[in-house]
Amino acid sequence: MTTEPTPTEERRARAALTRIAEPGDPAVGRWLRRHGPVETLRMLTAQHPLPGISQTRTTGYRLRGQHTRPDDDLATIETLGGRFICPNDPDWPSQLNDLGDQRPIGLWAIGPAALRPWALRSIAIVGARACSDYGTHTAATLAADLAEAGWTIISGAAHGIDSAAHRGALAAQGATVAVVACGVDKPYPRGNTELLRRIGQQGLIIAELPPGEHPTRSRFIQRNRVIAALTRGTVVVEAQLRSGSLITARRATALGRITMGVPGPVTSALSAGVHQLLREEGQLVTDAADIIELTGSIGDDLAPERHGPVHPRDLLAPATAAVLEGLPGHGEADTEHIARAAGTGVDQAASRLHELRTLGFVERHGNRWRLTSAARESGTPRIR
């Protein structure tokens, strides 16, 4: 009679598997779904062939399997003040399950916050590494405003837009999560060491890879799927036509999340990828209110109606406004001349002129009328 693996055995097995399998490996994900972590680990480290897997790939699994030390890795993350989060743990974000067989095996995490509640109301802000001052300012402002509104900012801790988004959230004393493509104890890029230290103290750093692992190109690409799945929506701020941030946006769309883009100058190559995204599938946003309306609660998070400034003349009744338009821009005119220009009767024009005089738009000089200096300076449009 076989016994069910204990939670501790399953945690150890998942920790070991993060050293054997690359992030997003669908074959390992399929075995995990069918057999569970303990049996999957046994399959990958045994000597019999693996179903549907080439011998070369099988050899790679076995070679890595010889060097797994799950107890050491779990002790290391504990020493760092972190933890290893597994599916079905209370802190596991259930939206990651939307990735199916590409769901993370587990997440190594450093930071004081609980991941699950933070991820429930979160936005990804991603974009170009070599960004412009416009992109840096926009990303930081969006992040700060969203953080002040109670949203978690999730990004990849890379140079450029990612860093600006994290810094904007931190400056607002808000919540931010860095999803890294290496071990949580390996600051990358090196230039962001201090930023990552601050995120680890105030927010969260999470990774699929165990402590000590280094990033590779494929790991960056796979990291993007986690960012897309964790959040309600992804905002792209500056991206060229070939950009990793567009991968994140497309994964978000495929997962049913909201994909958004901030437009930029049409003359900038850094805006070309965003504009393509907006043509194909993205929603155009310009501030935090736009983002919250698209991703927040239906009916509760509507952005304020946008309009230009309201001038006193905008509040005039149409007939009164027509008489005001009938006055010359410079000089004076009598009531009959103004009535003819306004297309109304003389008595009607006289009545409206007295109303306009009370409101401070016109002044009377004998039997002639003229605009006040305030009305002329306000740019009241003339029809003639």
Coordinates of C-alpha atoms in Angstrom, one line a residue:
M1 CA 0.0 0.0 0.0
T2 CA 1.4 3.4 -1.0
T3 CA 1.2 6.5 1.2
E4 CA 0.5 10.0 0.0
P5 CA 3.5 12.3 0.0
T6 CA 3.5 14.8 2.9
P7 CA 3.4 18.6 2.3
T8 CA 7.1 18.7 3.3
E9 CA 8.0 16.0 0.8
E10 CA 6.1 17.8 -1.9
R11 CA 7.8 21.2 -1.0
R12 CA 11.2 19.5 -1.2
A13 CA 10.4 17.9 -4.5
R14 CA 9.2 21.2 -6.0
A15 CA 12.3 23.0 -4.7
A16 CA 14.5 20.3 -6.4
L17 CA 12.5 20.6 -9.6
T18 CA 13.2 24.4 -9.9
R19 CA 16.9 23.4 -10.3
I20 CA 16.2 20.7 -12.9
A21 CA 13.6 22.3 -15.2
E22 CA 13.7 25.6 -16.9
P23 CA 10.9 28.0 -16.1
G24 CA 7.8 27.4 -18.2
D25 CA 8.8 23.8 -19.2
P26 CA 5.4 22.4 -20.5
A27 CA 6.6 18.8 -20.3
V28 CA 7.4 19.0 -16.6
G29 CA 4.2 21.0 -16.0
R30 CA 2.2 18.2 -17.6
W31 CA 3.9 15.6 -15.4
L32 CA 3.3 17.7 -12.3
R33 CA -0.4 17.9 -13.2
R34 CA -0.6 14.1 -13.8
H35 CA 1.7 12.7 -11.2
G36 CA 2.4 15.4 -8.6
P37 CA 5.9 16.8 -7.6
V38 CA 7.3 13.7 -5.8
E39 CA 6.7 11.3 -8.6
T40 CA 7.8 13.8 -11.2
L41 CA 11.1 14.2 -9.4
R42 CA 11.5 10.5 -9.3
M43 CA 10.8 10.2 -13.1
L44 CA 13.4 12.9 -13.9
T45 CA 16.1 11.4 -11.8
A46 CA 15.5 7.7 -12.5
Q47 CA 17.3 5.8 -15.4
H48 CA 14.3 4.8 -17.6
P49 CA 13.3 6.8 -20.7
L50 CA 10.9 9.7 -20.3
P51 CA 7.7 9.6 -22.5
G52 CA 7.8 11.9 -25.5
I53 CA 11.2 13.4 -24.6
S54 CA 14.4 13.2 -26.6
Q55 CA 17.4 11.4 -25.1
T56 CA 19.4 14.7 -25.2
R57 CA 16.8 16.5 -23.1
T58 CA 16.5 13.5 -20.8
T59 CA 20.2 13.6 -20.2
G60 CA 20.0 17.3 -19.4
Y61 CA 17.4 16.6 -16.7
R62 CA 19.4 13.8 -15.2
L63 CA 22.6 15.8 -15.2
R64 CA 20.9 18.7 -13.3
G65 CA 19.2 16.2 -11.0
Q66 CA 22.5 15.0 -9.7
H67 CA 23.2 18.4 -8.3
T68 CA 19.9 19.2 -6.6
R69 CA 20.2 20.1 -2.9
P70 CA 16.6 21.1 -2.0
D71 CA 17.3 21.2 1.8
D72 CA 20.2 23.6 1.2
D73 CA 18.2 25.8 -1.1
L74 CA 15.3 26.0 1.4
A75 CA 17.8 26.8 4.2
T76 CA 19.4 29.5 2.0
I77 CA 16.1 31.2 1.3
E78 CA 15.2 31.1 5.0
T79 CA 18.6 32.6 5.9
L80 CA 17.9 35.4 3.4
G81 CA 14.6 36.1 5.3
G82 CA 12.5 34.7 2.4
R83 CA 10.4 31.7 1.7
F84 CA 9.5 29.2 -1.0
I85 CA 5.8 29.6 -2.1
C86 CA 4.1 26.5 -3.7
P87 CA 0.8 26.0 -5.4
N88 CA -2.0 25.5 -2.8
D89 CA -0.1 27.5 -0.2
P90 CA -2.2 30.3 1.3
D91 CA 0.0 32.9 -0.3
W92 CA -0.1 31.4 -3.8
P93 CA -1.7 33.7 -6.4
S94 CA -4.4 31.6 -8.0
Q95 CA -4.3 33.7 -11.2
L96 CA -0.9 32.0 -12.0
N97 CA -2.9 28.8 -12.6
D98 CA -4.2 30.4 -15.8
L99 CA -0.7 29.5 -17.3
G100 CA -1.8 25.8 -17.3
D101 CA 1.2 23.5 -17.8
Q102 CA 3.5 26.5 -17.9
R103 CA 2.6 27.5 -14.3
P104 CA 5.6 28.0 -12.1
I105 CA 6.7 25.0 -10.2
G106 CA 7.1 27.3 -7.2
L107 CA 8.2 30.9 -6.4
W108 CA 11.2 31.9 -4.3
A109 CA 10.5 35.1 -2.6
I110 CA 12.2 37.8 -0.5
G111 CA 10.2 40.6 1.2
P112 CA 7.8 41.3 4.1
A113 CA 4.6 41.4 2.1
A114 CA 2.1 38.6 1.3
L115 CA 2.1 38.0 -2.5
R116 CA -1.5 36.8 -3.0
P117 CA -3.3 39.9 -1.6
W118 CA -0.8 42.2 -3.3
A119 CA -1.3 40.5 -6.7
L120 CA -5.1 40.7 -6.5
R121 CA -5.0 44.4 -7.3
S122 CA -1.9 44.8 -9.4
I123 CA -0.8 46.4 -12.7
A124 CA 2.4 45.5 -14.7
I125 CA 4.3 48.5 -16.1
V126 CA 7.0 47.5 -18.6
G127 CA 8.9 49.0 -21.5
A128 CA 12.2 49.8 -23.1
R129 CA 15.5 49.5 -21.2
A130 CA 17.1 52.3 -23.2
C131 CA 14.2 54.7 -22.7
S132 CA 13.8 58.4 -23.1
D133 CA 13.3 61.0 -20.4
Y134 CA 9.7 61.1 -21.4
G135 CA 9.4 57.4 -20.8
T136 CA 11.1 57.5 -17.5
H137 CA 8.9 60.4 -16.3
T138 CA 5.7 58.8 -17.5
A139 CA 6.4 55.4 -16.0
A140 CA 7.4 56.8 -12.6
T141 CA 4.3 59.1 -12.6
L142 CA 1.9 56.3 -13.5
A143 CA 3.4 54.0 -10.9
A144 CA 3.3 56.6 -8.1
D145 CA -0.3 57.6 -8.9
L146 CA -1.4 53.9 -9.1
A147 CA 0.4 53.1 -5.8
E148 CA -1.3 56.1 -4.1
A149 CA -4.6 54.7 -5.3
G150 CA -3.8 51.3 -3.6
W151 CA -2.5 49.3 -6.6
T152 CA 0.5 47.1 -6.6
I153 CA 3.1 47.8 -9.3
I154 CA 4.7 44.7 -10.8
S155 CA 7.7 44.8 -13.2
G156 CA 10.9 43.1 -14.0
A157 CA 13.6 45.3 -12.3
A158 CA 15.4 45.9 -15.6
H159 CA 17.0 49.2 -16.5
G160 CA 14.8 51.9 -18.0
I161 CA 11.0 51.7 -17.7
D162 CA 11.0 48.8 -15.2
S163 CA 13.3 50.7 -12.8
A164 CA 11.3 53.9 -13.2
A165 CA 8.0 52.1 -12.4
H166 CA 9.5 50.5 -9.2
R167 CA 11.0 53.8 -8.1
G168 CA 7.7 55.6 -8.7
A169 CA 5.9 53.1 -6.4
L170 CA 8.6 53.2 -3.8
A171 CA 8.6 57.1 -3.8
A172 CA 4.8 57.0 -3.1
Q173 CA 5.4 54.5 -0.2
G174 CA 3.4 52.0 -2.3
A175 CA 3.5 48.3 -3.1
T176 CA 5.8 47.0 -5.7
V177 CA 6.9 43.5 -6.8
A178 CA 10.0 42.7 -8.9
V179 CA 9.8 39.4 -10.9
V180 CA 13.4 38.5 -11.7
A181 CA 14.9 36.1 -14.2
C182 CA 17.6 34.8 -11.8
G183 CA 17.9 33.8 -8.1
V184 CA 16.5 36.3 -5.7
D185 CA 19.9 36.6 -4.1
K186 CA 21.6 37.6 -7.4
P187 CA 21.0 41.3 -8.0
Y188 CA 20.6 41.8 -11.8
P189 CA 21.4 44.1 -13.4
R190 CA 24.2 45.1 -11.1
G191 CA 23.4 48.7 -11.5
N192 CA 20.0 48.1 -9.8
T193 CA 21.5 46.5 -6.7
E194 CA 20.4 49.3 -4.4
L195 CA 16.9 49.4 -6.0
L196 CA 16.5 45.7 -5.5
R197 CA 17.6 46.0 -1.9
R198 CA 14.9 48.6 -1.3
I199 CA 12.2 46.4 -3.1
G200 CA 13.2 43.5 -0.9
Q201 CA 12.8 45.6 2.2
Q202 CA 9.6 47.4 1.3
G203 CA 8.0 45.1 -1.3
L204 CA 8.7 41.7 -2.8
I205 CA 11.3 40.1 -5.1
I206 CA 10.1 36.8 -6.6
A207 CA 11.7 34.3 -8.9
E208 CA 11.1 30.8 -10.4
L209 CA 14.8 30.0 -10.2
P210 CA 16.4 28.9 -6.9
P211 CA 19.1 30.9 -5.1
G212 CA 22.3 31.4 -7.0
E213 CA 21.0 31.0 -10.5
H214 CA 21.9 33.5 -13.2
P215 CA 19.7 35.0 -15.9
T216 CA 19.7 33.9 -19.6
R217 CA 17.8 35.2 -22.6
S218 CA 15.2 32.5 -22.5
R219 CA 14.7 33.0 -18.8
F220 CA 13.9 36.7 -19.4
I221 CA 11.3 35.7 -22.0
Q222 CA 9.7 33.1 -19.6
R223 CA 9.8 35.7 -16.7
N224 CA 7.5 37.8 -18.8
R225 CA 4.6 35.3 -18.7
V226 CA 4.6 35.4 -14.9
I227 CA 4.4 39.2 -14.9
A228 CA 1.5 39.0 -17.4
A229 CA -0.4 36.3 -15.4
L230 CA 0.1 37.9 -12.0
T231 CA -1.6 41.2 -12.9
R232 CA -5.0 42.5 -14.0
G233 CA -3.4 44.4 -16.9
T234 CA -0.1 45.3 -18.5
V235 CA 0.9 48.9 -19.5
V236 CA 3.7 49.3 -22.0
V237 CA 5.5 52.6 -21.8
E238 CA 7.9 53.0 -24.8
A239 CA 8.9 49.9 -26.8
Q240 CA 10.6 49.4 -30.1
L241 CA 9.1 47.0 -32.7
R242 CA 11.3 44.1 -31.3
S243 CA 10.9 44.4 -27.6
G244 CA 10.5 42.0 -24.7
S245 CA 7.8 44.2 -23.2
L246 CA 5.6 43.5 -26.2
I247 CA 6.0 39.7 -25.4
T248 CA 4.6 40.5 -21.9
A249 CA 1.7 42.5 -23.5
R250 CA 0.8 39.7 -25.9
R251 CA 1.0 37.1 -23.1
A252 CA -1.4 39.3 -21.1
T253 CA -3.8 39.4 -24.0
A254 CA -3.7 35.7 -24.5
L255 CA -4.5 35.2 -20.8
G256 CA -7.5 37.5 -21.0
R257 CA -5.8 40.4 -19.2
I258 CA -6.1 44.1 -20.2
T259 CA -3.3 45.3 -22.5
M260 CA -2.6 49.0 -22.5
G261 CA -0.1 51.4 -24.1
V262 CA 1.0 54.9 -23.6
P263 CA 1.4 56.8 -26.9
G264 CA 4.6 58.7 -27.7
P265 CA 6.0 60.8 -30.5
V266 CA 5.4 59.3 -33.9
T267 CA 9.0 60.3 -34.8
S268 CA 10.5 58.1 -32.0
A269 CA 11.5 54.5 -32.6
L270 CA 10.8 53.9 -28.9
S271 CA 7.1 54.5 -29.6
A272 CA 6.8 52.4 -32.7
G273 CA 6.2 49.1 -30.8
V274 CA 3.6 50.8 -28.5
H275 CA 1.7 52.2 -31.5
Q276 CA 1.7 48.9 -33.2
L277 CA 0.3 47.4 -30.0
L278 CA -2.4 50.0 -29.9
R279 CA -3.4 49.3 -33.5
E280 CA -3.7 45.6 -33.0
E281 CA -5.1 45.0 -29.5
G282 CA -4.1 47.5 -26.9
Q283 CA -6.1 50.2 -25.1
L284 CA -4.7 53.7 -25.1
V285 CA -4.1 55.2 -21.7
T286 CA -2.5 58.4 -20.6
D287 CA -2.8 58.4 -16.8
A288 CA -3.6 56.3 -13.8
A289 CA -7.3 57.1 -14.0
D290 CA -7.5 55.5 -17.4
I291 CA -5.7 52.4 -16.2
I292 CA -7.9 52.1 -13.1
E293 CA -11.1 52.5 -15.2
L294 CA -10.0 49.6 -17.5
T295 CA -8.8 47.2 -14.8
G296 CA -10.8 48.2 -11.7
S297 CA -14.3 47.3 -10.5
I298 CA -17.0 47.9 -13.1
G299 CA -18.9 51.0 -12.3
D300 CA -16.8 52.0 -9.3
D301 CA -13.5 53.0 -10.8
L302 CA -14.6 55.2 -13.7
A303 CA -12.2 57.9 -14.8
P304 CA -13.4 61.5 -14.5
E305 CA -14.9 63.0 -17.6
R306 CA -12.3 65.0 -19.5
H307 CA -13.0 68.4 -20.9
G308 CA -11.3 71.7 -21.4
P309 CA -11.6 74.8 -19.2
V310 CA -15.1 76.3 -18.9
H311 CA -15.2 80.0 -19.7
P312 CA -18.0 82.4 -18.6
R313 CA -19.2 82.9 -22.2
D314 CA -19.7 79.1 -22.4
L315 CA -22.5 79.5 -19.9
L316 CA -24.5 82.0 -21.9
A317 CA -27.8 81.2 -23.4
P318 CA -27.6 80.7 -27.2
A319 CA -29.5 83.9 -28.0
T320 CA -27.3 85.9 -25.6
A321 CA -24.1 84.4 -27.1
A322 CA -25.3 85.3 -30.6
V323 CA -25.7 88.9 -29.6
L324 CA -22.2 88.9 -27.9
E325 CA -20.8 87.5 -31.2
G326 CA -22.5 90.4 -33.0
L327 CA -20.3 93.0 -31.4
P328 CA -17.2 94.1 -33.2
G329 CA -13.9 93.0 -31.9
H330 CA -12.6 96.5 -31.7
G331 CA -14.6 99.8 -31.6
E332 CA -18.3 100.4 -31.0
A333 CA -21.6 99.6 -32.7
D334 CA -25.2 100.7 -32.2
T335 CA -28.0 98.3 -31.3
E336 CA -29.4 98.0 -34.8
H337 CA -26.0 97.1 -36.2
I338 CA -25.5 94.4 -33.5
A339 CA -29.0 93.0 -34.1
R340 CA -28.3 92.7 -37.8
A341 CA -25.0 90.9 -37.2
A342 CA -26.6 88.6 -34.6
G343 CA -29.6 87.8 -36.9
T344 CA -32.2 88.9 -34.3
G345 CA -34.6 91.8 -33.7
V346 CA -33.6 95.2 -32.3
D347 CA -35.7 94.8 -29.1
Q348 CA -34.3 91.3 -28.6
A349 CA -30.7 92.5 -29.1
A350 CA -31.3 95.4 -26.7
S351 CA -32.5 93.1 -24.0
R352 CA -29.5 90.7 -24.4
L353 CA -27.1 93.6 -24.4
H354 CA -28.4 94.8 -21.0
E355 CA -28.0 91.2 -19.8
L356 CA -24.4 91.1 -21.1
R357 CA -23.7 94.5 -19.5
T358 CA -24.8 93.1 -16.1
L359 CA -22.5 90.1 -16.6
G360 CA -19.5 92.4 -17.4
F361 CA -19.2 91.5 -21.1
V362 CA -20.1 94.8 -22.7
E363 CA -20.3 98.5 -21.8
R364 CA -22.5 101.3 -23.1
H365 CA -21.4 104.6 -24.5
G366 CA -24.5 106.7 -25.3
N367 CA -26.5 104.6 -27.8
R368 CA -23.5 102.5 -28.8
W369 CA -22.0 99.4 -27.3
R370 CA -18.5 97.9 -27.1
L371 CA -16.8 94.9 -25.5
T372 CA -15.2 95.4 -22.1
S373 CA -11.4 95.1 -21.9
A374 CA -11.9 91.8 -19.9
A375 CA -14.1 90.4 -22.7
R376 CA -11.6 91.3 -25.4
E377 CA -8.7 89.8 -23.4
S378 CA -10.6 86.5 -22.9
G379 CA -10.5 85.9 -26.6
T380 CA -14.2 85.9 -27.2
P381 CA -14.4 84.6 -30.8
R382 CA -15.7 86.9 -33.5
I383 CA -17.9 85.7 -36.4
R384 CA -16.8 88.6 -38.6

